[in-house]
PDB file of C-alpha atoms in Angstrom:
ATOM      1  CA  VAL A1081     -11.191 -48.663  22.376  1.00 44.00           C
ATOM      2  CA  LEU A1082      -9.234 -50.377  19.523  1.00 46.00           C
ATOM      3  CA  THR A1083      -7.213 -53.483  20.346  1.00 46.00           C
ATOM      4  CA  ASN A1084      -4.997 -55.629  18.366  1.00 48.00           C
ATOM      5  CA  SER A1085      -5.519 -59.319  17.794  1.00 48.00           C
ATOM      6  CA  GLY A1086      -2.694 -60.734  15.692  1.00 50.00           C
ATOM      7  CA  ASN A1087      -2.566 -58.430  12.446  1.00 52.00           C
ATOM      8  CA  ARG A1088      -6.212 -57.290  12.525  1.00 52.00           C
ATOM      9  CA  PRO A1089      -7.643 -54.563  14.665  1.00 50.00           C
ATOM     10  CA  LYS A1090     -10.902 -55.221  16.767  1.00 48.00           C
ATOM     11  CA  ILE A1091     -13.281 -52.792  18.311  1.00 46.00           C
ATOM     12  CA  LYS A1092     -14.034 -53.050  22.046  1.00 46.00           C
ATOM     13  CA  LEU A1093     -16.782 -50.544  23.115  1.00 45.00           C
ATOM     14  CA  VAL A1094     -16.293 -49.478  26.581  1.00 46.00           C
ATOM     15  CA  ASP A1095     -18.143 -46.238  26.475  1.00 49.00           C
ATOM     16  CA  CYS A1096     -21.414 -46.528  24.283  1.00 53.00           C
ATOM     17  CA  SER A1097     -22.216 -42.816  23.974  1.00 53.00           C
ATOM     18  CA  LEU A1098     -22.709 -41.733  20.295  1.00 54.00           C
ATOM     19  CA  SER A1099     -19.544 -39.409  20.654  1.00 49.00           C
ATOM     20  CA  HIS A1100     -17.393 -42.257  21.637  1.00 49.00           C
ATOM     21  CA  ILE A1101     -18.753 -44.586  19.031  1.00 52.00           C
ATOM     22  CA  TYR A1102     -18.153 -41.801  16.481  1.00 48.00           C
ATOM     23  CA  ARG A1103     -14.374 -41.351  17.384  1.00 48.00           C
ATOM     24  CA  THR A1104     -13.897 -45.032  17.536  1.00 49.00           C
ATOM     25  CA  MET A1105     -15.235 -45.494  14.159  1.00 52.00           C
ATOM     26  CA  ILE A1106     -13.224 -42.582  12.694  1.00 44.00           C
ATOM     27  CA  GLN A1107     -10.011 -44.246  14.161  1.00 44.00           C
ATOM     28  CA  PHE A1108     -10.945 -47.727  12.841  1.00 45.00           C
ATOM     29  CA  ILE A1109     -11.979 -46.389   9.402  1.00 43.00           C
ATOM     30  CA  TYR A1110      -8.940 -44.116   8.811  1.00 38.00           C
ATOM     31  CA  TYR A1111      -6.138 -45.834  10.648  1.00 36.00           C
ATOM     32  CA  ARG A1112      -7.196 -49.593  11.057  1.00 40.00           C
ATOM     33  CA  LYS A1113      -4.500 -49.523  14.023  1.00 36.00           C
ATOM     34  CA  PRO A1114      -4.437 -48.882  17.801  1.00 36.00           C
ATOM     35  CA  PHE A1115      -4.848 -45.640  19.338  1.00 35.00           C
ATOM     36  CA  MET A1116      -1.480 -43.661  19.480  1.00 35.00           C
ATOM     37  CA  LYS A1117      -1.047 -42.131  22.789  1.00 34.00           C
ATOM     38  CA  SER A1118       1.957 -39.989  22.583  1.00 35.00           C
ATOM     39  CA  GLN A1119       1.723 -36.334  21.576  1.00 35.00           C
ATOM     40  CA  SER A1120       4.371 -37.057  18.726  1.00 36.00           C
ATOM     41  CA  SER A1121       2.337 -40.028  17.506  1.00 35.00           C
ATOM     42  CA  ARG A1122      -0.788 -37.907  17.306  1.00 34.00           C
ATOM     43  CA  GLU A1123       0.949 -35.321  15.245  1.00 35.00           C
ATOM     44  CA  VAL A1124       1.752 -38.209  12.916  1.00 35.00           C
ATOM     45  CA  GLN A1125      -1.787 -39.137  12.720  1.00 37.00           C
ATOM     46  CA  TRP A1126      -2.476 -35.450  11.603  1.00 33.00           C
ATOM     47  CA  THR A1127      -0.248 -35.849   8.628  1.00 36.00           C
ATOM     48  CA  GLU A1128      -1.855 -39.073   7.879  1.00 34.00           C
ATOM     49  CA  VAL A1129      -5.331 -37.901   7.645  1.00 34.00           C
ATOM     50  CA  ARG A1130      -5.154 -34.190   6.718  1.00 35.00           C
ATOM     51  CA  GLY A1131      -6.708 -34.858   3.283  1.00 38.00           C
ATOM     52  CA  SER A1132      -9.358 -37.261   4.702  1.00 37.00           C
ATOM     53  CA  LEU A1133     -10.677 -35.897   7.932  1.00 39.00           C
ATOM     54  CA  THR A1134     -12.850 -32.778   8.552  1.00 42.00           C
ATOM     55  CA  PRO A1135     -11.530 -30.124  10.895  1.00 43.00           C
ATOM     56  CA  ALA A1136     -14.249 -30.626  13.294  1.00 44.00           C
ATOM     57  CA  ALA A1137     -13.383 -34.294  13.830  1.00 42.00           C
ATOM     58  CA  ALA A1138      -9.773 -33.157  13.998  1.00 42.00           C
ATOM     59  CA  ARG A1139     -10.392 -30.734  16.859  1.00 42.00           C
ATOM     60  CA  ASP A1140     -11.048 -33.679  19.088  1.00 41.00           C
ATOM     61  CA  ARG A1141      -7.780 -33.271  20.902  1.00 35.00           C
ATOM     62  CA  ARG A1142      -8.458 -36.517  22.896  1.00 34.00           C
ATOM     63  CA  ILE A1143      -7.732 -38.529  19.561  1.00 34.00           C
ATOM     64  CA  PHE A1144      -5.686 -36.224  17.226  1.00 35.00           C
ATOM     65  CA  GLY A1145      -3.969 -33.529  19.175  1.00 40.00           C
ATOM     66  CA  PRO A1146      -3.582 -29.922  18.071  1.00 42.00           C
ATOM     67  CA  PRO A1147      -2.587 -29.617  14.403  1.00 40.00           C
ATOM     68  CA  PRO A1148       1.282 -28.978  13.615  1.00 39.00           C
ATOM     69  CA  ALA A1149       1.945 -25.621  12.086  1.00 40.00           C
ATOM     70  CA  GLY A1150       0.471 -24.939   8.592  1.00 40.00           C
ATOM     71  CA  ILE A1151      -2.033 -27.740   8.788  1.00 38.00           C
ATOM     72  CA  ASN A1152      -5.318 -25.718   9.071  1.00 47.00           C
ATOM     73  CA  ASP A1153      -5.609 -21.942   9.311  1.00 53.00           C
ATOM     74  CA  ASP A1154      -9.233 -21.869  10.145  1.00 57.00           C
ATOM     75  CA  TYR A1155      -8.631 -24.354  13.136  1.00 49.00           C
ATOM     76  CA  ARG A1156      -5.800 -22.270  14.383  1.00 50.00           C
ATOM     77  CA  ARG A1157      -7.706 -18.872  14.239  1.00 59.00           C
ATOM     78  CA  ASN A1158     -10.771 -20.207  15.862  1.00 57.00           C
ATOM     79  CA  ASN A1159      -8.634 -21.552  18.922  1.00 55.00           C
ATOM     80  CA  GLU A1160      -6.761 -18.456  19.132  1.00 64.00           C
ATOM     81  CA  MET A1161      -9.770 -16.338  19.792  1.00 74.00           C
ATOM     82  CA  GLU A1162      -9.815 -14.814  23.089  1.00 76.00           C
ATOM     83  CA  LYS A1163     -13.542 -14.167  23.375  1.00 84.00           C
ATOM     84  CA  LYS A1164     -16.164 -15.751  20.985  1.00 92.00           C
ATOM     85  CA  LEU A1165     -19.294 -13.431  20.071  1.00 96.00           C
ATOM     86  CA  SER A1166     -22.562 -15.033  20.320  1.00 96.00           C
ATOM     87  CA  ARG A1167     -25.284 -15.024  17.770  1.00 97.00           C
ATOM     88  CA  ASP A1168     -27.529 -12.964  20.032  1.00 97.00           C
ATOM     89  CA  GLU A1169     -24.669 -10.632  20.572  1.00 97.00           C
ATOM     90  CA  ALA A1170     -24.104 -10.090  17.107  1.00 98.00           C
ATOM     91  CA  TRP A1171     -27.787  -9.500  16.119  1.00 97.00           C
ATOM     92  CA  ALA A1172     -28.035  -6.975  18.867  1.00 97.00           C
ATOM     93  CA  LEU A1173     -25.170  -5.127  17.591  1.00 98.00           C
ATOM     94  CA  LEU A1174     -26.126  -5.317  13.972  1.00 98.00           C
ATOM     95  CA  THR A1175     -29.654  -4.051  14.684  1.00 97.00           C
ATOM     96  CA  GLU A1176     -28.089  -1.166  16.787  1.00 98.00           C
ATOM     97  CA  TYR A1177     -26.491   0.000  13.545  1.00 98.00           C
ATOM     98  CA  THR A1178     -28.855  -1.372  10.881  1.00 97.00           C
ATOM     99  CA  LYS A1179     -32.519  -0.724  10.766  1.00 96.00           C
ATOM    100  CA  THR A1180     -33.619  -1.292   7.316  1.00 96.00           C
ATOM    101  CA  PRO A1181     -35.576  -4.430   6.584  1.00 95.00           C
ATOM    102  CA  ALA A1182     -33.779  -5.110   3.382  1.00 95.00           C
ATOM    103  CA  LEU A1183     -30.146  -4.778   4.796  1.00 97.00           C
ATOM    104  CA  GLN A1184     -31.102  -6.882   7.722  1.00 97.00           C
ATOM    105  CA  LYS A1185     -32.567  -9.545   5.483  1.00 96.00           C
ATOM    106  CA  HIS A1186     -29.117  -9.585   3.299  1.00 97.00           C
ATOM    107  CA  ALA A1187     -27.351 -10.015   6.610  1.00 98.00           C
ATOM    108  CA  LEU A1188     -29.532 -12.891   7.410  1.00 97.00           C
ATOM    109  CA  ALA A1189     -29.164 -14.446   4.161  1.00 97.00           C
ATOM    110  CA  VAL A1190     -25.346 -14.150   4.313  1.00 98.00           C
ATOM    111  CA  GLU A1191     -25.481 -15.570   7.827  1.00 98.00           C
ATOM    112  CA  ALA A1192     -27.463 -18.597   6.706  1.00 97.00           C
ATOM    113  CA  VAL A1193     -24.960 -19.301   3.874  1.00 98.00           C
ATOM    114  CA  MET A1194     -21.989 -18.963   5.939  1.00 98.00           C
ATOM    115  CA  SER A1195     -23.405 -21.317   8.469  1.00 97.00           C
ATOM    116  CA  HIS A1196     -24.299 -23.663   5.669  1.00 97.00           C
ATOM    117  CA  PHE A1197     -20.639 -23.515   4.056  1.00 97.00           C
ATOM    118  CA  GLY A1198     -19.178 -23.570   7.779  1.00 96.00           C
ATOM    119  CA  ARG A1199     -21.035 -27.044   8.358  1.00 95.00           C
ATOM    120  CA  LEU A1200     -20.003 -28.327   5.103  1.00 93.00           C
ATOM    121  CA  ASN A1201     -16.426 -27.617   5.918  1.00 92.00           C
ATOM    122  CA  GLY A1202     -16.563 -29.178   9.342  1.00 93.00           C
ATOM    123  CA  GLU A1203     -16.150 -25.882  11.208  1.00 94.00           C
ATOM    124  CA  GLU A1204     -18.324 -24.197  14.023  1.00 93.00           C
ATOM    125  CA  GLU A1205     -21.501 -22.796  12.185  1.00 95.00           C
ATOM    126  CA  GLU A1206     -22.240 -20.148  14.694  1.00 96.00           C
ATOM    127  CA  THR A1207     -18.995 -18.633  14.222  1.00 96.00           C
ATOM    128  CA  TRP A1208     -19.110 -18.523  10.378  1.00 97.00           C
ATOM    129  CA  GLY A1209     -22.681 -17.307  10.643  1.00 98.00           C
ATOM    130  CA  VAL A1210     -21.697 -14.467  13.067  1.00 98.00           C
ATOM    131  CA  VAL A1211     -19.099 -13.192  10.633  1.00 98.00           C
ATOM    132  CA  GLY A1212     -21.748 -13.164   7.826  1.00 98.00           C
ATOM    133  CA  LEU A1213     -24.179 -11.589  10.170  1.00 98.00           C
ATOM    134  CA  LEU A1214     -21.920  -8.465  10.866  1.00 98.00           C
ATOM    135  CA  HIS A1215     -20.336  -8.055   7.520  1.00 97.00           C
ATOM    136  CA  ASP A1216     -22.173  -4.952   6.538  1.00 97.00           C
ATOM    137  CA  LEU A1217     -22.494  -3.788  10.007  1.00 97.00           C
ATOM    138  CA  ASP A1218     -21.586  -0.132   9.135  1.00 97.00           C
ATOM    139  CA  TYR A1219     -23.066   0.004   5.644  1.00 97.00           C
ATOM    140  CA  GLU A1220     -26.476   1.833   6.464  1.00 97.00           C
ATOM    141  CA  LYS A1221     -24.737   4.614   8.633  1.00 97.00           C
ATOM    142  CA  TYR A1222     -21.455   4.850   7.107  1.00 97.00           C
ATOM    143  CA  PRO A1223     -21.700   3.728   3.514  1.00 95.00           C
ATOM    144  CA  ASP A1224     -18.521   5.691   2.536  1.00 95.00           C
ATOM    145  CA  GLU A1225     -16.620   4.304   5.290  1.00 96.00           C
ATOM    146  CA  HIS A1226     -17.594   0.828   4.850  1.00 96.00           C
ATOM    147  CA  CYS A1227     -15.322  -1.833   6.547  1.00 96.00           C
ATOM    148  CA  LYS A1228     -13.335   0.893   8.068  1.00 96.00           C
ATOM    149  CA  LYS A1229     -16.066   2.153  10.328  1.00 97.00           C
ATOM    150  CA  ALA A1230     -16.929  -1.435  11.022  1.00 97.00           C
ATOM    151  CA  ALA A1231     -13.553  -2.240  12.377  1.00 97.00           C
ATOM    152  CA  GLU A1232     -13.693   0.927  14.659  1.00 97.00           C
ATOM    153  CA  ILE A1233     -17.000  -0.071  16.141  1.00 97.00           C
ATOM    154  CA  MET A1234     -15.827  -3.481  16.716  1.00 97.00           C
ATOM    155  CA  LYS A1235     -12.711  -2.377  18.348  1.00 96.00           C
ATOM    156  CA  GLU A1236     -14.546  -0.047  20.672  1.00 96.00           C
ATOM    157  CA  ARG A1237     -16.680  -2.840  21.840  1.00 96.00           C
ATOM    158  CA  GLY A1238     -13.660  -5.268  22.578  1.00 96.00           C
ATOM    159  CA  ILE A1239     -14.675  -7.762  20.005  1.00 96.00           C
ATOM    160  CA  ASP A1240     -11.977 -10.164  18.961  1.00 96.00           C
ATOM    161  CA  ASP A1241      -9.681  -9.266  15.849  1.00 95.00           C
ATOM    162  CA  PHE A1242     -10.811 -12.690  14.464  1.00 96.00           C
ATOM    163  CA  TYR A1243     -14.131 -11.122  13.541  1.00 97.00           C
ATOM    164  CA  ILE A1244     -12.496  -7.763  12.647  1.00 97.00           C
ATOM    165  CA  HIS A1245     -10.340  -9.267  10.317  1.00 96.00           C
ATOM    166  CA  ALA A1246     -13.043 -11.312   8.593  1.00 97.00           C
ATOM    167  CA  VAL A1247     -15.493  -8.551   8.175  1.00 97.00           C
ATOM    168  CA  CYS A1248     -12.972  -6.233   6.738  1.00 97.00           C
ATOM    169  CA  SER A1249     -11.717  -8.828   4.333  1.00 96.00           C
ATOM    170  CA  HIS A1250     -15.109  -9.129   2.539  1.00 96.00           C
ATOM    171  CA  GLY A1251     -14.360  -5.790   0.939  1.00 96.00           C
ATOM    172  CA  TYR A1252     -10.933  -6.552  -0.261  1.00 95.00           C
ATOM    173  CA  GLY A1253      -9.999  -4.581  -3.349  1.00 92.00           C
ATOM    174  CA  ILE A1254     -13.201  -2.511  -3.117  1.00 92.00           C
ATOM    175  CA  CYS A1255     -13.198  -0.562  -0.006  1.00 95.00           C
ATOM    176  CA  SER A1256     -10.476  -2.558   2.182  1.00 95.00           C
ATOM    177  CA  ASP A1257      -7.029  -3.555   1.899  1.00 93.00           C
ATOM    178  CA  VAL A1258      -7.561  -6.655   4.204  1.00 95.00           C
ATOM    179  CA  LYS A1259      -6.960  -9.767   2.253  1.00 95.00           C
ATOM    180  CA  PRO A1260      -9.150 -12.816   2.699  1.00 96.00           C
ATOM    181  CA  GLU A1261      -6.850 -15.519   4.119  1.00 96.00           C
ATOM    182  CA  SER A1262      -8.778 -18.261   5.746  1.00 95.00           C
ATOM    183  CA  THR A1263     -11.246 -20.328   3.931  1.00 96.00           C
ATOM    184  CA  MET A1264     -14.052 -18.645   5.969  1.00 96.00           C
ATOM    185  CA  GLU A1265     -12.927 -15.261   5.139  1.00 97.00           C
ATOM    186  CA  LYS A1266     -12.777 -16.462   1.156  1.00 97.00           C
ATOM    187  CA  VAL A1267     -16.278 -17.702   1.348  1.00 97.00           C
ATOM    188  CA  LEU A1268     -17.530 -14.580   2.730  1.00 97.00           C
ATOM    189  CA  PHE A1269     -15.566 -12.594   0.043  1.00 97.00           C
ATOM    190  CA  THR A1270     -17.461 -14.758  -2.674  1.00 97.00           C
ATOM    191  CA  ILE A1271     -20.943 -15.204  -1.522  1.00 97.00           C
ATOM    192  CA  ASP A1272     -21.568 -11.597  -0.267  1.00 97.00           C
ATOM    193  CA  GLU A1273     -22.167 -10.427  -3.928  1.00 96.00           C
ATOM    194  CA  LEU A1274     -23.796 -13.800  -4.869  1.00 98.00           C
ATOM    195  CA  THR A1275     -26.546 -13.605  -2.175  1.00 97.00           C
ATOM    196  CA  GLY A1276     -27.381 -10.220  -3.518  1.00 97.00           C
ATOM    197  CA  LEU A1277     -27.829 -11.465  -7.073  1.00 97.00           C
ATOM    198  CA  ILE A1278     -29.887 -14.348  -6.063  1.00 98.00           C
ATOM    199  CA  ASN A1279     -32.176 -11.920  -3.896  1.00 97.00           C
ATOM    200  CA  ALA A1280     -32.376  -9.801  -7.133  1.00 97.00           C
ATOM    201  CA  VAL A1281     -33.557 -12.832  -9.129  1.00 97.00           C
ATOM    202  CA  CYS A1282     -35.915 -13.791  -6.398  1.00 96.00           C
ATOM    203  CA  LEU A1283     -37.752 -10.433  -6.504  1.00 95.00           C
ATOM    204  CA  MET A1284     -38.401 -10.958 -10.262  1.00 95.00           C
ATOM    205  CA  ARG A1285     -40.178 -14.084  -9.792  1.00 95.00           C
ATOM    206  CA  PRO A1286     -44.028 -14.153  -9.219  1.00 96.00           C
ATOM    207  CA  SER A1287     -43.490 -16.274  -6.018  1.00 96.00           C
ATOM    208  CA  LYS A1288     -40.786 -13.923  -4.706  1.00 95.00           C
ATOM    209  CA  SER A1289     -39.284 -17.157  -3.286  1.00 97.00           C
ATOM    210  CA  THR A1290     -36.023 -18.903  -3.863  1.00 97.00           C
ATOM    211  CA  LYS A1291     -37.478 -22.213  -2.807  1.00 96.00           C
ATOM    212  CA  ASP A1292     -38.969 -22.808  -6.363  1.00 96.00           C
ATOM    213  CA  MET A1293     -35.786 -21.198  -8.027  1.00 97.00           C
ATOM    214  CA  GLU A1294     -34.105 -23.530 -10.526  1.00 96.00           C
ATOM    215  CA  LEU A1295     -30.338 -23.383 -11.030  1.00 97.00           C
ATOM    216  CA  LYS A1296     -30.854 -22.736 -14.893  1.00 96.00           C
ATOM    217  CA  SER A1297     -32.802 -19.664 -14.103  1.00 96.00           C
ATOM    218  CA  LEU A1298     -30.157 -18.255 -11.766  1.00 97.00           C
ATOM    219  CA  LYS A1299     -27.435 -18.887 -14.518  1.00 97.00           C
ATOM    220  CA  LYS A1300     -29.345 -17.261 -17.025  1.00 96.00           C
ATOM    221  CA  LYS A1301     -29.568 -14.114 -14.943  1.00 97.00           C
ATOM    222  CA  TYR A1302     -26.073 -14.383 -13.802  1.00 97.00           C
ATOM    223  CA  LYS A1303     -24.919 -14.504 -17.636  1.00 96.00           C
ATOM    224  CA  SER A1304     -27.009 -11.181 -18.104  1.00 96.00           C
ATOM    225  CA  LYS A1305     -24.465  -8.424 -17.400  1.00 88.00           C
ATOM    226  CA  GLY A1306     -27.195  -5.907 -17.242  1.00 94.00           C
ATOM    227  CA  PHE A1307     -29.218  -7.655 -14.630  1.00 96.00           C
ATOM    228  CA  ALA A1308     -28.375  -6.629 -11.036  1.00 95.00           C
ATOM    229  CA  ALA A1309     -25.060  -5.014 -12.416  1.00 94.00           C
ATOM    230  CA  GLY A1310     -24.087  -3.836  -8.921  1.00 93.00           C
ATOM    231  CA  CYS A1311     -23.672  -7.389  -7.953  1.00 96.00           C
ATOM    232  CA  SER A1312     -20.036  -8.045  -9.350  1.00 95.00           C
ATOM    233  CA  ARG A1313     -19.651 -11.304 -11.228  1.00 97.00           C
ATOM    234  CA  GLU A1314     -15.874 -10.567 -11.207  1.00 96.00           C
ATOM    235  CA  VAL A1315     -15.752 -10.513  -7.531  1.00 96.00           C
ATOM    236  CA  ILE A1316     -17.912 -13.852  -7.347  1.00 97.00           C
ATOM    237  CA  GLU A1317     -15.666 -15.536  -9.944  1.00 97.00           C
ATOM    238  CA  ARG A1318     -12.519 -14.334  -8.300  1.00 96.00           C
ATOM    239  CA  GLY A1319     -13.528 -15.709  -5.185  1.00 96.00           C
ATOM    240  CA  ALA A1320     -14.471 -19.177  -6.620  1.00 97.00           C
ATOM    241  CA  ASP A1321     -10.930 -19.136  -8.016  1.00 97.00           C
ATOM    242  CA  GLN A1322      -9.471 -18.687  -4.376  1.00 95.00           C
ATOM    243  CA  LEU A1323     -11.508 -21.517  -3.144  1.00 96.00           C
ATOM    244  CA  GLY A1324     -10.925 -23.646  -6.169  1.00 95.00           C
ATOM    245  CA  TRP A1325     -14.422 -24.280  -6.687  1.00 95.00           C
ATOM    246  CA  PRO A1326     -16.342 -24.512 -10.146  1.00 96.00           C
ATOM    247  CA  LEU A1327     -18.856 -21.722 -10.386  1.00 96.00           C
ATOM    248  CA  GLU A1328     -21.801 -24.119 -10.784  1.00 96.00           C
ATOM    249  CA  LYS A1329     -20.946 -25.701  -7.470  1.00 95.00           C
ATOM    250  CA  LEU A1330     -20.805 -22.468  -5.832  1.00 97.00           C
ATOM    251  CA  LEU A1331     -24.225 -21.274  -7.412  1.00 97.00           C
ATOM    252  CA  THR A1332     -25.866 -24.387  -6.495  1.00 97.00           C
ATOM    253  CA  MET A1333     -24.837 -24.560  -2.886  1.00 97.00           C
ATOM    254  CA  THR A1334     -25.443 -21.015  -2.293  1.00 98.00           C
ATOM    255  CA  LEU A1335     -28.983 -21.050  -3.737  1.00 97.00           C
ATOM    256  CA  GLN A1336     -29.736 -24.327  -1.708  1.00 96.00           C
ATOM    257  CA  ALA A1337     -28.550 -22.600   1.552  1.00 97.00           C
ATOM    258  CA  MET A1338     -30.740 -19.351   0.851  1.00 97.00           C
ATOM    259  CA  ALA A1339     -33.775 -21.720   0.089  1.00 97.00           C
ATOM    260  CA  ASP A1340     -33.424 -23.851   3.220  1.00 96.00           C
ATOM    261  CA  SER A1341     -33.223 -20.561   5.211  1.00 97.00           C
ATOM    262  CA  GLU A1342     -35.955 -18.531   3.610  1.00 97.00           C
ATOM    263  CA  ASP A1343     -38.784 -19.078   6.074  1.00 96.00           C
ATOM    264  CA  GLU A1344     -36.656 -18.579   9.170  1.00 95.00           C
ATOM    265  CA  ILE A1345     -35.221 -15.247   7.795  1.00 95.00           C
ATOM    266  CA  ASN A1346     -38.663 -13.959   6.935  1.00 93.00           C
ATOM    267  CA  GLN A1347     -40.039 -14.759  10.218  1.00 92.00           C
ATOM    268  CA  GLU A1348     -37.247 -12.945  12.016  1.00 90.00           C
ATOM    269  CA  ILE A1349     -37.557  -9.744  10.291  1.00 83.00           C
ATOM    270  CA  LEU A1350     -41.463  -9.290  10.447  1.00 67.00           C
TER     271      LEU A1350
END
């Protein structure tokens, strides 16, 4: 715990577990004052650190309590879910409706990138990954009803609206009127087209790999409007604008996520 001695806070370790040390150090670094124990005080802490602390750290109710209204939509949507969908359940559902290896590989790539961004955003990687895995659930069997049929399938299975809204939002303005609202949904909307473009670049390379792909090669193909024309640059850029990210940052992080997960993906679809 933190204790006060005069005007300077001191750390006294009672529990030496890593999680306790981590929470204690967060408290020391961001506040430099004793723990606040009342609910109202914890809400004050939220206000003080909302720009500095990751949502994952903030989810520790023992320190911070629940966020006041309007602080973090991703936090709230995650914690309002009645039933979370496991990765194994999501994969079983996807492979029931998607048999084509190329579409499975795309789903796995989007899952990997979503998990990567979830981790960077301090959110639950599996939740973000599951949304990415299921985003094209209906595309192979019902291409003309894309997103709409996915919603029907997921509702019939009793899957939480959290996932249904997220999956449908990636087709906003194309085949769906469900607008991306949370950071997670905006990332999915943005990287779906981009992962397809990166895969197209990959197939043109002698190595057929993203692991040796340089950013400048990706940027060159990105600027070539005739290359992989089905991968909408307008959608990618609109998504980046919604997130407030420079395009180069988006390209760099997405390429890295795909390179890091390439071997695992190839092994899964053998």
